[in-house]
Coordinates of C-alpha atoms in Angstrom, one line a residue:
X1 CA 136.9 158.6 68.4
X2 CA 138.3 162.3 68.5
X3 CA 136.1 165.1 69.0
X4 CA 138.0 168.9 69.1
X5 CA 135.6 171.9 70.5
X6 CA 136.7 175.3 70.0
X7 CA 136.0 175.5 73.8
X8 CA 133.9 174.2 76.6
X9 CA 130.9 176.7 77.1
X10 CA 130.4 177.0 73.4
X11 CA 130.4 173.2 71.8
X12 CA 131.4 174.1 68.5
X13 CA 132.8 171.1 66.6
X14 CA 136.3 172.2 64.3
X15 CA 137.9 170.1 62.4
X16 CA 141.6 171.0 63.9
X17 CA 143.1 171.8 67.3
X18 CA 143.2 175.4 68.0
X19 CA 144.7 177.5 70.8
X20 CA 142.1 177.1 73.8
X21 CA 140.2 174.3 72.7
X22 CA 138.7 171.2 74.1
X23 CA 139.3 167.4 72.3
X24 CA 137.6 164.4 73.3
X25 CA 139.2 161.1 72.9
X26 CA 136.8 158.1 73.6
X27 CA 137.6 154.3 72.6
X28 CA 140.6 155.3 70.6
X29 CA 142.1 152.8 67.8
X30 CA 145.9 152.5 67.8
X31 CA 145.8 155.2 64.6
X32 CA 144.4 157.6 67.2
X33 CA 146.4 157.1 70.0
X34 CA 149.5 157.6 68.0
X35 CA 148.1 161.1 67.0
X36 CA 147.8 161.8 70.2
X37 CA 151.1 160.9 70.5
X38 CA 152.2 162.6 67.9
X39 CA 150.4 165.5 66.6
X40 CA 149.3 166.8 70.2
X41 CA 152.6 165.6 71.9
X42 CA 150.4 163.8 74.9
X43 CA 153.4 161.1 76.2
X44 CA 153.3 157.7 75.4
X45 CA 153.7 156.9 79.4
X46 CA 150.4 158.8 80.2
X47 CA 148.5 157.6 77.2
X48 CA 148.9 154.1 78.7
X49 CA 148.4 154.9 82.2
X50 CA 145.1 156.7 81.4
X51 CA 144.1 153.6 79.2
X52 CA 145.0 150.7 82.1
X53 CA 141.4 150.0 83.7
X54 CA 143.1 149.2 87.0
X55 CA 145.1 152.9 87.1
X56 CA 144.2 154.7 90.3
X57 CA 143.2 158.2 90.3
X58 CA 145.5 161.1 90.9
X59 CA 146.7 164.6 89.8
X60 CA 150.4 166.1 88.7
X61 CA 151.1 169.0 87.7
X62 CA 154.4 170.0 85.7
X63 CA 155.4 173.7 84.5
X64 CA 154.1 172.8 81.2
X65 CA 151.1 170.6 81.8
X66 CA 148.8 168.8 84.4
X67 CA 147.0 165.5 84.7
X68 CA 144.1 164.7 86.3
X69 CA 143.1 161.3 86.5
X70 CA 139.5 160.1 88.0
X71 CA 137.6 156.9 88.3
X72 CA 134.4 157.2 86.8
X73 CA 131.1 154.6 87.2
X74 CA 130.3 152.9 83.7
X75 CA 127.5 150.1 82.5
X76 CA 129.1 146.8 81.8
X77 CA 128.4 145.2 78.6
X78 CA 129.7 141.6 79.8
X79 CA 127.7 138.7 81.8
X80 CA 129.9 139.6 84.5
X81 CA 129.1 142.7 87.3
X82 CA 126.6 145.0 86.0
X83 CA 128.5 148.1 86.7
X84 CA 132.4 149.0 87.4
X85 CA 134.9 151.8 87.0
X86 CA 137.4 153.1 84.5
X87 CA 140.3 155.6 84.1
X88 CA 139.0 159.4 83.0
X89 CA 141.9 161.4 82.1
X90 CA 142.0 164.9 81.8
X91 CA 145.1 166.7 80.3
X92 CA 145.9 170.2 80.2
X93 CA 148.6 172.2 78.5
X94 CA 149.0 176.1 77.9
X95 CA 147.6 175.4 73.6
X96 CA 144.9 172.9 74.8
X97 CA 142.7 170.6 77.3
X98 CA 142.2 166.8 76.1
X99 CA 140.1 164.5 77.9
X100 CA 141.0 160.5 77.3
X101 CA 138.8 157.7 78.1
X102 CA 138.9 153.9 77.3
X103 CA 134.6 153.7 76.9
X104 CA 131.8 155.5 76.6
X105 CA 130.5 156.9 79.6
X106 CA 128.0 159.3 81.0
X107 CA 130.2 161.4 82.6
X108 CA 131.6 162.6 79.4
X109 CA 128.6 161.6 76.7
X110 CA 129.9 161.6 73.1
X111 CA 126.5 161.2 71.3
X112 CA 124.2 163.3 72.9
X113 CA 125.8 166.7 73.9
X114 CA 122.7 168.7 74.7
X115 CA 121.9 167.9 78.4
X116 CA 126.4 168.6 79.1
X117 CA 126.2 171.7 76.7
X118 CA 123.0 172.5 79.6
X119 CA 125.1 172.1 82.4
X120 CA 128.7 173.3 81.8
X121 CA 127.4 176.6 79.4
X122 CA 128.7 178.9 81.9
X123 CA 132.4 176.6 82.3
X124 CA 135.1 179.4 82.0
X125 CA 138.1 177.8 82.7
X126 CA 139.9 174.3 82.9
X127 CA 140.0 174.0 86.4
X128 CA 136.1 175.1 86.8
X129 CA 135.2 172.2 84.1
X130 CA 137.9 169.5 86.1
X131 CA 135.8 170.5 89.1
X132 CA 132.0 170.0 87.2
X133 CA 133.5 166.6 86.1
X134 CA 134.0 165.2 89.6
X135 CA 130.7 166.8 90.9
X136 CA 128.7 165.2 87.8
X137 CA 130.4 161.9 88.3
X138 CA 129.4 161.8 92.0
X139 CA 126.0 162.3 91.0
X140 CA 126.1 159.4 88.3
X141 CA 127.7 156.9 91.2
X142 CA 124.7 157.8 93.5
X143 CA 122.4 156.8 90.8
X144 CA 124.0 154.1 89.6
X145 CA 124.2 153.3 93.5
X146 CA 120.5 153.5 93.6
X147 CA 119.9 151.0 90.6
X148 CA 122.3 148.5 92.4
X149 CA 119.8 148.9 95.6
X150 CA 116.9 147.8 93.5
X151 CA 117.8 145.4 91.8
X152 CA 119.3 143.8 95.3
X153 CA 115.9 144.0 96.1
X154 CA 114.4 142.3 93.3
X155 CA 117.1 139.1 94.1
X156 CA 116.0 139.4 97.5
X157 CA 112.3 138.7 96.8
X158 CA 113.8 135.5 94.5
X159 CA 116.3 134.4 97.6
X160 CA 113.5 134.1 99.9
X161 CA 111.9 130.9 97.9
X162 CA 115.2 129.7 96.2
X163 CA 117.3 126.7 96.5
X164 CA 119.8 127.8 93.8
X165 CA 122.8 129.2 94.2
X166 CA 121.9 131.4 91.7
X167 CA 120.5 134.1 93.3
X168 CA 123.4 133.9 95.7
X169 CA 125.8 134.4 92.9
X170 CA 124.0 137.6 91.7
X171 CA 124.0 139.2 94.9
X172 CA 127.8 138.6 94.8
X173 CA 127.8 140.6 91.8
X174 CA 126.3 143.1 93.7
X175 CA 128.4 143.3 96.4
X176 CA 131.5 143.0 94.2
X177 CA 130.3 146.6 92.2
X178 CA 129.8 148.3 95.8
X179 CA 134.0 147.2 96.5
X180 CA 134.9 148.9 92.9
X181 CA 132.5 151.7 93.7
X182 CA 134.2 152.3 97.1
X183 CA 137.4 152.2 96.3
X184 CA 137.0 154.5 93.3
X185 CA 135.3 157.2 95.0
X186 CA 138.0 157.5 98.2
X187 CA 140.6 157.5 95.2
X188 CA 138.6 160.2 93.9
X189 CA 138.5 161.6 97.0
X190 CA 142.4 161.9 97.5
X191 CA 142.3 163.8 94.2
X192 CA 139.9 166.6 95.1
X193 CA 141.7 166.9 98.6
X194 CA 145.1 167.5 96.4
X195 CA 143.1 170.2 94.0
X196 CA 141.6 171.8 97.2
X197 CA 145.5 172.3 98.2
X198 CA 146.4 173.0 95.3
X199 CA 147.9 177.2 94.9
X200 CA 145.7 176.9 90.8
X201 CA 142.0 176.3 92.9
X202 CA 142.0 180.0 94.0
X203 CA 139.2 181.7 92.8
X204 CA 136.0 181.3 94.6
X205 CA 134.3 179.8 91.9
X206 CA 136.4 177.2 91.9
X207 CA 136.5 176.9 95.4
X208 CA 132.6 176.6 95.8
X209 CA 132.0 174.1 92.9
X210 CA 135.4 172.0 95.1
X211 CA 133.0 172.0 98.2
X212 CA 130.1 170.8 96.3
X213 CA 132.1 168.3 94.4
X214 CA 133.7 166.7 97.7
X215 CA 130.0 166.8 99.1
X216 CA 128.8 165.0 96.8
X217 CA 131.8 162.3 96.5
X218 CA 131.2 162.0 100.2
X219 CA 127.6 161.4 99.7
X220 CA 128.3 158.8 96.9
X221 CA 131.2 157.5 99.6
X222 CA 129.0 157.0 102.3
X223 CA 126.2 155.2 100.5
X224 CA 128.2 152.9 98.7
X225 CA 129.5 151.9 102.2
X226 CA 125.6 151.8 104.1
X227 CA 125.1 149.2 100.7
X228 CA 128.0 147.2 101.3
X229 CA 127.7 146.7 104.8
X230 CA 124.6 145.6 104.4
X231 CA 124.7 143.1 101.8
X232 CA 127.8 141.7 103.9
X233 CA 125.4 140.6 106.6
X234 CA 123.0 139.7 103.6
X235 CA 125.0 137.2 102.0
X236 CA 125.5 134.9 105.5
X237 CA 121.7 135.4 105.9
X238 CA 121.0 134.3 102.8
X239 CA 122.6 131.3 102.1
X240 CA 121.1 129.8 105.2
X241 CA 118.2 130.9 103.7
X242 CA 119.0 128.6 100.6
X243 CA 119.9 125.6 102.6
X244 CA 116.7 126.0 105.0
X245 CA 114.7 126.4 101.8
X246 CA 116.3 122.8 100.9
X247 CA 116.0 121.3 103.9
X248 CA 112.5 122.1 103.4
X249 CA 111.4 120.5 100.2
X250 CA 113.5 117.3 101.3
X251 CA 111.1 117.1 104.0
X252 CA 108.2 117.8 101.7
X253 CA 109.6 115.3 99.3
X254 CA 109.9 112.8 102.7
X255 CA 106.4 112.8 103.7
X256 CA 105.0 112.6 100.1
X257 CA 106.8 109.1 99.5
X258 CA 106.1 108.0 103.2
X259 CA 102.2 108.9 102.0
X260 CA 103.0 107.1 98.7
X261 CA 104.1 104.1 100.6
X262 CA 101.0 103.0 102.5
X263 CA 98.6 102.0 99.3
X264 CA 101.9 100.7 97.9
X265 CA 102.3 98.4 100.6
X266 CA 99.0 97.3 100.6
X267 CA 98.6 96.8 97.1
X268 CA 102.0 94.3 97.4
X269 CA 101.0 92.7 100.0
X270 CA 97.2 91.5 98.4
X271 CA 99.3 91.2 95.3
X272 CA 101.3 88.5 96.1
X273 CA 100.3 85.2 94.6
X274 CA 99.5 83.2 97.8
X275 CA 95.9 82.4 99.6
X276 CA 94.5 85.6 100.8
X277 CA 90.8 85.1 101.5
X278 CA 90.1 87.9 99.3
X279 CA 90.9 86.6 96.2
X280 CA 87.7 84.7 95.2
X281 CA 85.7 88.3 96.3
X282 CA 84.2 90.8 93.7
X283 CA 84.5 93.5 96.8
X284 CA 88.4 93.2 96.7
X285 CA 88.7 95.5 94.7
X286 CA 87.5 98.0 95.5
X287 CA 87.8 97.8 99.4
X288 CA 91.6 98.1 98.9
X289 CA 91.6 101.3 97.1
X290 CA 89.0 102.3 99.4
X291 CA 91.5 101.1 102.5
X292 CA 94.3 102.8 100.7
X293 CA 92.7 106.2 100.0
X294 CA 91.4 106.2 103.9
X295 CA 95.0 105.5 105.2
X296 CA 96.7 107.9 103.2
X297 CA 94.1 110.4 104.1
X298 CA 94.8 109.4 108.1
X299 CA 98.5 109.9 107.3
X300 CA 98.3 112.8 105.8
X301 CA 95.5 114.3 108.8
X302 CA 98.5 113.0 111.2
X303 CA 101.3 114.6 109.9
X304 CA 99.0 117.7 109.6
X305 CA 98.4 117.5 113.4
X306 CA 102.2 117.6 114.0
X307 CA 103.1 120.4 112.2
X308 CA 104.9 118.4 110.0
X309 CA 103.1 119.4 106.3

């Protein structure tokens, strides 16, 4: 999908690239990406790096454009982790600045413009909005950070009675969103630290929304890193956890047939078809349930006493 703005504090849709204006690229089909090619001269070599899900972050400038690439934090749709990253590409030229993303994401919303319009009305130039990009996607890591915290919770409280690896596997998931969060943001990272160099991040606009922006990355940085560390050690805990859990209802499962036993042996041994003096009684009967029920109760008080039920 291709979205052109006539600029970024204003949010006016128009229907064809004009000097100064903004375009938003998001899931593009093959028809779109060779009009980008094409009608807005963006190379085919930067189209496809921006479009690789495993292409790093970084920034280059040339005398007639730049290119800022940042990992940003998106929902998976798949069974597989619940959240990971993707390229966000941002490319300027002196005519206009085009933003290229593979998905949907909340960094750059294509459906509801309303709360962004809210938040970047007073962007004046590229470089401010580049900066506002990296400072909203910080915030969107820390709260996707957050959501990964409670639902490692929530498999916590399931891990403490499970004997399914399950659980276990979940958790994995977990952990595996903190590595692509991690290694995102200190890409991301390297990026700001080239921009804060950079002789274009001058004025001190610019240079306030860069502090707040690296802040907040660090922020999101160290987090991520306090939740990894910790699930780690979690993930060692827990599977001895599992297997205690299993030793456990194998011992349950012990005693139960070792209770099940005595009336069973009792009933085969005045079962068998010999002499047994108690086979002529009407009281048989019922004193062998009666002996059965009593000794299961004694075993049962027994293995009470030990600690072992």
């Amino acid at each position: 999908m291709i979205n052109i703005f006539k600029t970024f504090g204003v949010y006016i849709e128009i229907p064809e690239a004009e000097q100064g204006c903004w375009i938003n690229v998001t899931q593009p089909t093959a028809e779109e990406i060779q009009r980008l090619n094409h009608e807005f001269k963006l190379p085919a070599d930067i189209i496809q790096d921006i479009l690789d899900t495993d292409e790093r972050s970084r920034v280059e400038f040339d005398d007639d454009w730049s290119l800022v690439i940042m990992r940003v934090p998106v929902l998976s749709s798949n069974k597989g982790t619940p959240f990971h990253t993707i390229p966000l590409g941002i490319y300027v030229c002196k005519n206009f600045t085009l933003t290229l993303c593979l998905h949907n994401n909340e960094v750059l919303p294509i459906e509801q413009y309303l709360p962004f319009r809210e938040q970047y009305s007073a962007v004046s130039d590229v470089y401010n909005f580049i900066l506002r990009l990296f400072l909203r996607s910080g915030n969107i890591y820390l709260r996707y950070l957050k959501q990964i915290n409670q639902q490692t919770a929530l498999i916590e409280q399931d891990l403490e009675k499970s004997i399914k690896n399950r659980e276990l596997n979940k958790l994995l998931k977990m952990e595996k969103c903190l590595v692509y969060f991690i290694t995102s943001i200190k890409a991301n990272e390297i990026v700001l630290a080239k921009l804060r160099n950079s002789k274009k991040m001058s004025s001190e606009i610019n240079q306030d929304l860069l502090d707040d922006a690296v802040i907040e990355n660090k922020q999101a940085l160290e987090t991520a890193q306090i939740y990894s560390d910790i699930q780690s050690g979690m993930m060692d805990v827990f599977a001895s956890v599992i297997s205690n859990n299993l030793n456990v209802v194998m011992k349950q499962l012990t005693l139960i047939s070792i209770i099940l036993m005595i009336p069973t042996l009792i009933a085969s041994v005045f079962g068998m078809n010999v002499p047994n003096s108690f086979e002529n009684s009407s009281l048989a009967m019922p004193a062998i349930i009666i002996s059965s029920i009593l000794l299961s109760i004694i075993g049962v008080f027994v293995f009470r006493k030990r600690q072992w039920m």
